PDB file of C-alpha atoms in Angstrom:
ATOM      1  CA  MET A   1      -2.346   1.865  13.952  1.00  0.00           C
ATOM      2  CA  SER A   2      -0.611  -1.319  14.985  1.00  0.00           C
ATOM      3  CA  VAL A   3      -0.848  -4.554  13.005  1.00  0.00           C
ATOM      4  CA  SER A   4      -0.413  -7.997  14.523  1.00  0.00           C
ATOM      5  CA  ILE A   5      -0.557 -11.018  12.202  1.00  0.00           C
ATOM      6  CA  ARG A   6      -0.195 -14.446  13.752  1.00  0.00           C
ATOM      7  CA  ASP A   7       0.017 -17.834  12.013  1.00  0.00           C
ATOM      8  CA  LEU A   8      -1.860 -16.528   8.962  1.00  0.00           C
ATOM      9  CA  SER A   9      -2.600 -19.152   6.313  1.00  0.00           C
ATOM     10  CA  ILE A  10      -4.620 -18.528   3.151  1.00  0.00           C
ATOM     11  CA  ALA A  11      -5.893 -20.987   0.556  1.00  0.00           C
ATOM     12  CA  ILE A  12      -7.773 -20.043  -2.621  1.00  0.00           C
ATOM     13  CA  ASN A  13      -9.994 -22.738  -4.135  1.00  0.00           C
ATOM     14  CA  SER A  14      -8.260 -25.209  -1.787  1.00  0.00           C
ATOM     15  CA  LYS A  15      -4.822 -24.190  -3.135  1.00  0.00           C
ATOM     16  CA  PRO A  16      -2.490 -23.055  -0.292  1.00  0.00           C
ATOM     17  CA  ILE A  17      -1.029 -19.590  -0.963  1.00  0.00           C
ATOM     18  CA  VAL A  18       0.185 -18.274   2.415  1.00  0.00           C
ATOM     19  CA  HIS A  19       1.599 -20.498   5.170  1.00  0.00           C
ATOM     20  CA  GLY A  20       1.785 -19.561   8.861  1.00  0.00           C
ATOM     21  CA  VAL A  21       2.867 -15.924   8.476  1.00  0.00           C
ATOM     22  CA  ASP A  22       3.712 -13.776  11.522  1.00  0.00           C
ATOM     23  CA  LEU A  23       4.161 -10.024  10.970  1.00  0.00           C
ATOM     24  CA  ASP A  24       4.054  -6.944  13.206  1.00  0.00           C
ATOM     25  CA  ILE A  25       3.825  -3.199  12.590  1.00  0.00           C
ATOM     26  CA  ALA A  26       3.983  -0.741  15.474  1.00  0.00           C
ATOM     27  CA  ASP A  27       2.122   2.575  15.616  1.00  0.00           C
ATOM     28  CA  GLY A  28       3.813   5.025  13.249  1.00  0.00           C
ATOM     29  CA  GLU A  29       6.197   2.416  11.816  1.00  0.00           C
ATOM     30  CA  ARG A  30       6.914   1.849   8.106  1.00  0.00           C
ATOM     31  CA  VAL A  31       7.442  -1.862   7.435  1.00  0.00           C
ATOM     32  CA  GLY A  32       8.159  -3.598   4.147  1.00  0.00           C
ATOM     33  CA  LEU A  33       7.005  -6.924   2.751  1.00  0.00           C
ATOM     34  CA  VAL A  34       9.258  -7.961  -0.113  1.00  0.00           C
ATOM     35  CA  GLY A  35       9.107 -11.034  -2.318  1.00  0.00           C
ATOM     36  CA  SER A  36       9.076 -12.176  -5.906  1.00  0.00           C
ATOM     37  CA  SER A  37       5.914 -12.248  -8.021  1.00  0.00           C
ATOM     38  CA  GLY A  38       3.522 -14.948  -6.846  1.00  0.00           C
ATOM     39  CA  SER A  39       5.012 -15.196  -3.360  1.00  0.00           C
ATOM     40  CA  GLY A  40       1.704 -14.253  -1.691  1.00  0.00           C
ATOM     41  CA  LYS A  41       2.361 -10.588  -0.844  1.00  0.00           C
ATOM     42  CA  SER A  42      -0.895  -9.241  -2.260  1.00  0.00           C
ATOM     43  CA  MET A  43      -2.904 -12.003  -0.579  1.00  0.00           C
ATOM     44  CA  ILE A  44      -1.600 -10.854   2.793  1.00  0.00           C
ATOM     45  CA  ALA A  45      -2.552  -7.257   1.943  1.00  0.00           C
ATOM     46  CA  LYS A  46      -6.047  -8.364   0.923  1.00  0.00           C
ATOM     47  CA  ALA A  47      -6.398 -10.321   4.160  1.00  0.00           C
ATOM     48  CA  VAL A  48      -5.547  -7.190   6.159  1.00  0.00           C
ATOM     49  CA  MET A  49      -8.072  -5.155   4.138  1.00  0.00           C
ATOM     50  CA  GLY A  50     -10.768  -7.834   4.266  1.00  0.00           C
ATOM     51  CA  LEU A  51     -10.737  -8.079   0.472  1.00  0.00           C
ATOM     52  CA  LEU A  52     -10.069 -11.781  -0.045  1.00  0.00           C
ATOM     53  CA  PRO A  53     -12.406 -13.544  -2.505  1.00  0.00           C
ATOM     54  CA  PRO A  54     -15.311 -15.666  -1.201  1.00  0.00           C
ATOM     55  CA  THR A  55     -13.442 -18.828  -2.180  1.00  0.00           C
ATOM     56  CA  ALA A  56     -10.617 -18.013   0.253  1.00  0.00           C
ATOM     57  CA  ARG A  57     -10.098 -20.080   3.395  1.00  0.00           C
ATOM     58  CA  VAL A  58      -8.306 -18.122   6.103  1.00  0.00           C
ATOM     59  CA  GLU A  59      -6.776 -19.417   9.322  1.00  0.00           C
ATOM     60  CA  GLY A  60      -4.888 -17.501  11.987  1.00  0.00           C
ATOM     61  CA  SER A  61      -5.213 -13.974  13.298  1.00  0.00           C
ATOM     62  CA  VAL A  62      -5.052 -10.466  11.806  1.00  0.00           C
ATOM     63  CA  GLU A  63      -5.529  -7.652  14.329  1.00  0.00           C
ATOM     64  CA  LEU A  64      -5.642  -3.964  13.391  1.00  0.00           C
ATOM     65  CA  GLY A  65      -5.357  -1.753  16.437  1.00  0.00           C
ATOM     66  CA  GLY A  66      -6.730  -4.618  18.507  1.00  0.00           C
ATOM     67  CA  THR A  67      -9.679  -5.369  16.189  1.00  0.00           C
ATOM     68  CA  GLN A  68      -9.775  -8.900  14.798  1.00  0.00           C
ATOM     69  CA  ILE A  69     -10.259  -8.974  11.012  1.00  0.00           C
ATOM     70  CA  VAL A  70     -10.420 -12.728  10.458  1.00  0.00           C
ATOM     71  CA  GLY A  71     -14.063 -13.714  10.840  1.00  0.00           C
ATOM     72  CA  ALA A  72     -15.244 -10.120  11.390  1.00  0.00           C
ATOM     73  CA  SER A  73     -18.573  -8.994   9.964  1.00  0.00           C
ATOM     74  CA  ASP A  74     -18.766  -7.018   6.729  1.00  0.00           C
ATOM     75  CA  ASN A  75     -19.942  -3.972   8.712  1.00  0.00           C
ATOM     76  CA  VAL A  76     -16.887  -4.028  10.995  1.00  0.00           C
ATOM     77  CA  ILE A  77     -14.486  -4.363   8.060  1.00  0.00           C
ATOM     78  CA  ALA A  78     -16.297  -1.719   5.982  1.00  0.00           C
ATOM     79  CA  ASP A  79     -16.030   0.764   8.861  1.00  0.00           C
ATOM     80  CA  LEU A  80     -12.287   0.157   9.205  1.00  0.00           C
ATOM     81  CA  ARG A  81     -11.620   0.266   5.460  1.00  0.00           C
ATOM     82  CA  GLY A  82     -11.404   3.839   4.230  1.00  0.00           C
ATOM     83  CA  ARG A  83     -11.852   5.441   7.645  1.00  0.00           C
ATOM     84  CA  TYR A  84      -8.901   3.914   9.512  1.00  0.00           C
ATOM     85  CA  VAL A  85      -7.111   1.933   6.794  1.00  0.00           C
ATOM     86  CA  GLY A  86      -6.280   3.244   3.324  1.00  0.00           C
ATOM     87  CA  MET A  87      -4.792   1.368   0.386  1.00  0.00           C
ATOM     88  CA  VAL A  88      -2.693   2.497  -2.564  1.00  0.00           C
ATOM     89  CA  PHE A  89      -2.861  -0.015  -5.393  1.00  0.00           C
ATOM     90  CA  GLN A  90      -0.317  -1.099  -7.985  1.00  0.00           C
ATOM     91  CA  ASP A  91      -2.176   0.050 -11.089  1.00  0.00           C
ATOM     92  CA  PRO A  92      -4.046   3.350 -10.665  1.00  0.00           C
ATOM     93  CA  SER A  93      -5.705   2.888 -14.059  1.00  0.00           C
ATOM     94  CA  ALA A  94      -7.462  -0.213 -12.724  1.00  0.00           C
ATOM     95  CA  ALA A  95      -8.000   1.087  -9.186  1.00  0.00           C
ATOM     96  CA  LEU A  96      -9.691   4.369 -10.136  1.00  0.00           C
ATOM     97  CA  ASN A  97     -13.285   4.425 -11.351  1.00  0.00           C
ATOM     98  CA  PRO A  98     -13.155   5.542 -15.023  1.00  0.00           C
ATOM     99  CA  VAL A  99     -16.561   7.287 -14.872  1.00  0.00           C
ATOM    100  CA  MET A 100     -15.832   9.339 -11.757  1.00  0.00           C
ATOM    101  CA  THR A 101     -14.066  12.681 -11.787  1.00  0.00           C
ATOM    102  CA  VAL A 102     -11.052  13.264  -9.560  1.00  0.00           C
ATOM    103  CA  ALA A 103     -13.221  15.272  -7.141  1.00  0.00           C
ATOM    104  CA  GLN A 104     -15.761  12.429  -6.911  1.00  0.00           C
ATOM    105  CA  GLN A 105     -13.061   9.756  -6.558  1.00  0.00           C
ATOM    106  CA  VAL A 106     -11.110  11.462  -3.770  1.00  0.00           C
ATOM    107  CA  GLY A 107     -14.285  12.638  -2.054  1.00  0.00           C
ATOM    108  CA  LEU A 108     -15.953   9.202  -1.967  1.00  0.00           C
ATOM    109  CA  PRO A 109     -14.351   7.993   1.312  1.00  0.00           C
ATOM    110  CA  LEU A 110     -15.452  11.240   2.964  1.00  0.00           C
ATOM    111  CA  TYR A 111     -18.998  10.759   1.650  1.00  0.00           C
ATOM    112  CA  LEU A 112     -19.112   7.176   2.922  1.00  0.00           C
ATOM    113  CA  HIS A 113     -17.629   7.729   6.382  1.00  0.00           C
ATOM    114  CA  TYR A 114     -18.378  11.311   7.457  1.00  0.00           C
ATOM    115  CA  ASP A 115     -21.425  13.556   7.614  1.00  0.00           C
ATOM    116  CA  LEU A 116     -20.029  16.520   5.685  1.00  0.00           C
ATOM    117  CA  THR A 117     -21.606  19.057   3.389  1.00  0.00           C
ATOM    118  CA  LEU A 118     -20.612  19.127  -0.282  1.00  0.00           C
ATOM    119  CA  ALA A 119     -18.621  22.313   0.347  1.00  0.00           C
ATOM    120  CA  GLU A 120     -16.775  20.710   3.266  1.00  0.00           C
ATOM    121  CA  ARG A 121     -15.912  17.633   1.194  1.00  0.00           C
ATOM    122  CA  LEU A 122     -14.697  19.764  -1.690  1.00  0.00           C
ATOM    123  CA  GLU A 123     -12.514  21.815   0.643  1.00  0.00           C
ATOM    124  CA  ARG A 124     -10.882  18.658   2.059  1.00  0.00           C
ATOM    125  CA  VAL A 125     -10.445  17.143  -1.398  1.00  0.00           C
ATOM    126  CA  THR A 126      -8.797  20.313  -2.722  1.00  0.00           C
ATOM    127  CA  ARG A 127      -6.478  20.465   0.289  1.00  0.00           C
ATOM    128  CA  MET A 128      -5.522  16.800  -0.156  1.00  0.00           C
ATOM    129  CA  LEU A 129      -4.835  17.251  -3.863  1.00  0.00           C
ATOM    130  CA  ASP A 130      -2.548  20.165  -3.021  1.00  0.00           C
ATOM    131  CA  LYS A 131      -0.625  17.906  -0.605  1.00  0.00           C
ATOM    132  CA  VAL A 132      -0.010  15.337  -3.364  1.00  0.00           C
ATOM    133  CA  GLY A 133       1.106  18.029  -5.802  1.00  0.00           C
ATOM    134  CA  LEU A 134      -2.005  18.353  -7.993  1.00  0.00           C
ATOM    135  CA  ARG A 135      -3.684  21.623  -8.884  1.00  0.00           C
ATOM    136  CA  GLU A 136      -7.395  22.400  -8.695  1.00  0.00           C
ATOM    137  CA  ASP A 137      -7.696  22.116 -12.479  1.00  0.00           C
ATOM    138  CA  VAL A 138      -7.715  18.299 -12.171  1.00  0.00           C
ATOM    139  CA  LEU A 139     -10.879  18.260 -10.042  1.00  0.00           C
ATOM    140  CA  CYS A 140     -13.234  17.788 -12.984  1.00  0.00           C
ATOM    141  CA  LYS A 141     -10.966  15.518 -15.004  1.00  0.00           C
ATOM    142  CA  TYR A 142     -11.406  11.778 -15.482  1.00  0.00           C
ATOM    143  CA  PRO A 143      -8.610   9.203 -14.968  1.00  0.00           C
ATOM    144  CA  HIS A 144      -7.977   8.767 -18.708  1.00  0.00           C
ATOM    145  CA  GLU A 145      -7.173  12.480 -18.947  1.00  0.00           C
ATOM    146  CA  LEU A 146      -4.271  12.180 -16.484  1.00  0.00           C
ATOM    147  CA  SER A 147      -0.722  10.858 -16.758  1.00  0.00           C
ATOM    148  CA  GLY A 148       0.305   7.689 -14.909  1.00  0.00           C
ATOM    149  CA  GLY A 149       2.024   9.719 -12.207  1.00  0.00           C
ATOM    150  CA  GLN A 150      -1.009  11.977 -11.799  1.00  0.00           C
ATOM    151  CA  ARG A 151      -3.320   8.972 -11.517  1.00  0.00           C
ATOM    152  CA  GLN A 152      -1.163   7.480  -8.777  1.00  0.00           C
ATOM    153  CA  ARG A 153      -1.200  10.831  -6.944  1.00  0.00           C
ATOM    154  CA  VAL A 154      -5.011  10.716  -7.111  1.00  0.00           C
ATOM    155  CA  GLY A 155      -4.847   7.177  -5.709  1.00  0.00           C
ATOM    156  CA  ILE A 156      -2.680   8.381  -2.830  1.00  0.00           C
ATOM    157  CA  ALA A 157      -5.033  11.310  -2.184  1.00  0.00           C
ATOM    158  CA  THR A 158      -8.009   8.918  -2.112  1.00  0.00           C
ATOM    159  CA  ALA A 159      -6.241   6.631   0.361  1.00  0.00           C
ATOM    160  CA  LEU A 160      -5.166   9.461   2.676  1.00  0.00           C
ATOM    161  CA  VAL A 161      -8.071  11.920   2.536  1.00  0.00           C
ATOM    162  CA  THR A 162      -9.712  10.497   5.688  1.00  0.00           C
ATOM    163  CA  SER A 163      -6.421  10.642   7.619  1.00  0.00           C
ATOM    164  CA  PRO A 164      -6.297   6.846   8.165  1.00  0.00           C
ATOM    165  CA  ARG A 165      -4.054   5.335  10.819  1.00  0.00           C
ATOM    166  CA  LEU A 166      -2.667   2.614   8.515  1.00  0.00           C
ATOM    167  CA  ILE A 167      -1.676   2.786   4.852  1.00  0.00           C
ATOM    168  CA  ILE A 168      -1.140  -0.355   2.786  1.00  0.00           C
ATOM    169  CA  ALA A 169       0.825   0.320  -0.400  1.00  0.00           C
ATOM    170  CA  ASP A 170       0.736  -2.695  -2.721  1.00  0.00           C
ATOM    171  CA  GLU A 171       3.441  -2.313  -5.406  1.00  0.00           C
ATOM    172  CA  PRO A 172       2.405   1.351  -5.861  1.00  0.00           C
ATOM    173  CA  THR A 173       5.242   2.307  -8.235  1.00  0.00           C
ATOM    174  CA  THR A 174       5.544  -0.739 -10.498  1.00  0.00           C
ATOM    175  CA  ALA A 175       3.676   0.842 -13.419  1.00  0.00           C
ATOM    176  CA  LEU A 176       5.714   4.085 -13.316  1.00  0.00           C
ATOM    177  CA  ASP A 177       8.987   5.195 -14.866  1.00  0.00           C
ATOM    178  CA  SER A 178      12.024   5.467 -12.586  1.00  0.00           C
ATOM    179  CA  ILE A 179      11.868   9.246 -12.089  1.00  0.00           C
ATOM    180  CA  THR A 180       8.134   9.275 -11.308  1.00  0.00           C
ATOM    181  CA  GLN A 181       8.634   6.204  -9.123  1.00  0.00           C
ATOM    182  CA  ARG A 182      11.080   8.042  -6.885  1.00  0.00           C
ATOM    183  CA  GLN A 183       8.783  11.074  -6.662  1.00  0.00           C
ATOM    184  CA  ILE A 184       5.798   8.933  -5.663  1.00  0.00           C
ATOM    185  CA  VAL A 185       7.789   6.957  -3.078  1.00  0.00           C
ATOM    186  CA  ASP A 186       9.128  10.114  -1.429  1.00  0.00           C
ATOM    187  CA  LEU A 187       5.687  11.758  -1.516  1.00  0.00           C
ATOM    188  CA  LEU A 188       3.955   8.778   0.052  1.00  0.00           C
ATOM    189  CA  THR A 189       6.595   8.440   2.759  1.00  0.00           C
ATOM    190  CA  SER A 190       6.415  12.115   3.729  1.00  0.00           C
ATOM    191  CA  LEU A 191       2.597  12.121   3.837  1.00  0.00           C
ATOM    192  CA  VAL A 192       2.492   8.994   6.009  1.00  0.00           C
ATOM    193  CA  ASP A 193       5.038  10.487   8.400  1.00  0.00           C
ATOM    194  CA  ASP A 194       3.186  13.820   8.538  1.00  0.00           C
ATOM    195  CA  ALA A 195      -0.001  11.938   9.467  1.00  0.00           C
ATOM    196  CA  LYS A 196       1.902   9.852  12.052  1.00  0.00           C
ATOM    197  CA  ALA A 197       0.358   6.789  10.416  1.00  0.00           C
ATOM    198  CA  SER A 198       1.746   3.275  10.038  1.00  0.00           C
ATOM    199  CA  MET A 199       2.513   1.759   6.646  1.00  0.00           C
ATOM    200  CA  LEU A 200       2.884  -1.691   5.134  1.00  0.00           C
ATOM    201  CA  PHE A 201       4.805  -1.257   1.885  1.00  0.00           C
ATOM    202  CA  ILE A 202       4.674  -4.261  -0.439  1.00  0.00           C
ATOM    203  CA  THR A 203       7.128  -4.653  -3.302  1.00  0.00           C
ATOM    204  CA  HIS A 204       9.504  -7.021  -5.087  1.00  0.00           C
ATOM    205  CA  ASP A 205      12.194  -4.327  -5.322  1.00  0.00           C
ATOM    206  CA  PHE A 206      14.722  -3.704  -2.533  1.00  0.00           C
ATOM    207  CA  THR A 207      15.800  -0.493  -4.285  1.00  0.00           C
ATOM    208  CA  VAL A 208      12.375   0.981  -3.550  1.00  0.00           C
ATOM    209  CA  LEU A 209      12.038  -0.687  -0.159  1.00  0.00           C
ATOM    210  CA  SER A 210      15.271   0.821   1.159  1.00  0.00           C
ATOM    211  CA  ARG A 211      13.878   4.337   0.562  1.00  0.00           C
ATOM    212  CA  VAL A 212      10.635   3.690   2.412  1.00  0.00           C
ATOM    213  CA  THR A 213      11.001   1.273   5.322  1.00  0.00           C
ATOM    214  CA  THR A 214      13.072   0.695   8.438  1.00  0.00           C
ATOM    215  CA  ARG A 215      12.166  -2.996   8.891  1.00  0.00           C
ATOM    216  CA  CYS A 216      11.143  -5.633   6.392  1.00  0.00           C
ATOM    217  CA  TYR A 217       9.986  -9.215   5.963  1.00  0.00           C
ATOM    218  CA  VAL A 218      11.118 -11.381   3.029  1.00  0.00           C
ATOM    219  CA  LEU A 219       8.345 -13.634   1.716  1.00  0.00           C
ATOM    220  CA  ASP A 220       9.223 -16.778  -0.235  1.00  0.00           C
ATOM    221  CA  ARG A 221       6.468 -19.026  -1.619  1.00  0.00           C
ATOM    222  CA  GLY A 222       4.002 -17.904   1.024  1.00  0.00           C
ATOM    223  CA  ARG A 223       6.359 -18.171   4.003  1.00  0.00           C
ATOM    224  CA  ILE A 224       8.433 -15.578   5.853  1.00  0.00           C
ATOM    225  CA  ALA A 225      12.016 -16.488   4.909  1.00  0.00           C
ATOM    226  CA  GLU A 226      13.745 -13.805   6.977  1.00  0.00           C
ATOM    227  CA  PHE A 227      13.138 -10.455   8.625  1.00  0.00           C
ATOM    228  CA  GLY A 228      15.080  -7.642  10.250  1.00  0.00           C
ATOM    229  CA  THR A 229      16.027  -4.038   9.642  1.00  0.00           C
ATOM    230  CA  THR A 230      15.880  -3.200   5.956  1.00  0.00           C
ATOM    231  CA  ALA A 231      19.512  -2.067   6.025  1.00  0.00           C
ATOM    232  CA  ASP A 232      20.693  -5.357   7.545  1.00  0.00           C
ATOM    233  CA  VAL A 233      18.707  -7.561   5.168  1.00  0.00           C
ATOM    234  CA  LEU A 234      19.898  -5.503   2.201  1.00  0.00           C
ATOM    235  CA  ALA A 235      23.534  -5.625   3.348  1.00  0.00           C
ATOM    236  CA  ASP A 236      23.647  -9.301   4.337  1.00  0.00           C
ATOM    237  CA  PRO A 237      20.650 -11.409   3.283  1.00  0.00           C
ATOM    238  CA  LYS A 238      20.563 -14.829   4.952  1.00  0.00           C
ATOM    239  CA  THR A 239      18.354 -16.761   2.516  1.00  0.00           C
ATOM    240  CA  ASP A 240      18.436 -17.597  -1.187  1.00  0.00           C
ATOM    241  CA  GLU A 241      15.296 -15.560  -1.844  1.00  0.00           C
ATOM    242  CA  GLY A 242      16.732 -12.580   0.018  1.00  0.00           C
ATOM    243  CA  ARG A 243      19.957 -12.795  -1.953  1.00  0.00           C
ATOM    244  CA  ARG A 244      18.075 -13.006  -5.278  1.00  0.00           C
ATOM    245  CA  LEU A 245      16.053  -9.895  -4.494  1.00  0.00           C
ATOM    246  CA  VAL A 246      19.091  -7.942  -3.279  1.00  0.00           C
ATOM    247  CA  GLU A 247      21.142  -8.924  -6.351  1.00  0.00           C
ATOM    248  CA  ALA A 248      18.283  -7.825  -8.626  1.00  0.00           C
ATOM    249  CA  ALA A 249      18.078  -4.484  -6.810  1.00  0.00           C
ATOM    250  CA  ARG A 250      21.826  -3.926  -7.115  1.00  0.00           C
ATOM    251  CA  ALA A 251      21.700  -4.766 -10.840  1.00  0.00           C
ATOM    252  CA  LEU A 252      18.890  -2.252 -11.354  1.00  0.00           C
ATOM    253  CA  SER A 253      20.777   0.410  -9.403  1.00  0.00           C
ATOM    254  CA  LEU A 254      23.916  -0.180 -11.450  1.00  0.00           C
ATOM    255  CA  HIS A 255      21.902   0.011 -14.701  1.00  0.00           C
ATOM    256  CA  ALA A 256      20.246   3.254 -13.598  1.00  0.00           C
ATOM    257  CA  GLY A 257      23.611   4.698 -12.631  1.00  0.00           C
ATOM    258  CA  ASN A 258      25.092   3.868 -16.035  1.00  0.00           C
ATOM    259  CA  GLU A 259      22.111   5.460 -17.795  1.00  0.00           C
ATOM    260  CA  GLY A 260      22.610   8.652 -15.845  1.00  0.00           C
ATOM    261  CA  ALA A 261      26.371   8.797 -16.543  1.00  0.00           C
TER     262      ALA A 261
END
């Protein structure tokens, strides 16, 4: 699913957060949005998902596959969300419902959007869990009974079980250790490619971004500071914010390399 954002501005409680952002994602493309904490990345993701708080004032345009999100009715957005657009959140412990089993959690989008029997939903849930590397024995478990990596795999399964055309991944590896982080990034990338879906991958870490995306946008204090292929921005950033993020990524890579030596 294509994404076309034009002149997007967001204010929360009259405080400007995002300023005149333009961003494009083509069908089947993996695009990154990178910026430091507080730069407005998550606000853009929430605008795309129709999840901004009631106090938000939004100007500009957000089109998903030609459907305008800004000003759309709750019914239009609810039909898109879950069926055509899935989201993987930063903290699976907060994103998953603590009183729902894994089977209930992953099966919920199917229950909401498709007329399937219980057996049909269970079959799709089991197949999706297998794709994310989880065995059937987790079906009846609750989030607190799983490791952080397992919880994020459940989050990915929940986002992808309806075969959406667009995946938004908002800092999906921040809460994980470096080894699990790499596993989750590679898993998510392969599943998105297998589904021929598009992805917006949001992070503050160029080390992660370079494994996932082909193009990226650098966000600085709510504005797009630069954009281009991820390789070009990583090799030769043109702005101060880009250079700060690249230097931080190189420092982390060097630290990880020394730990493994």
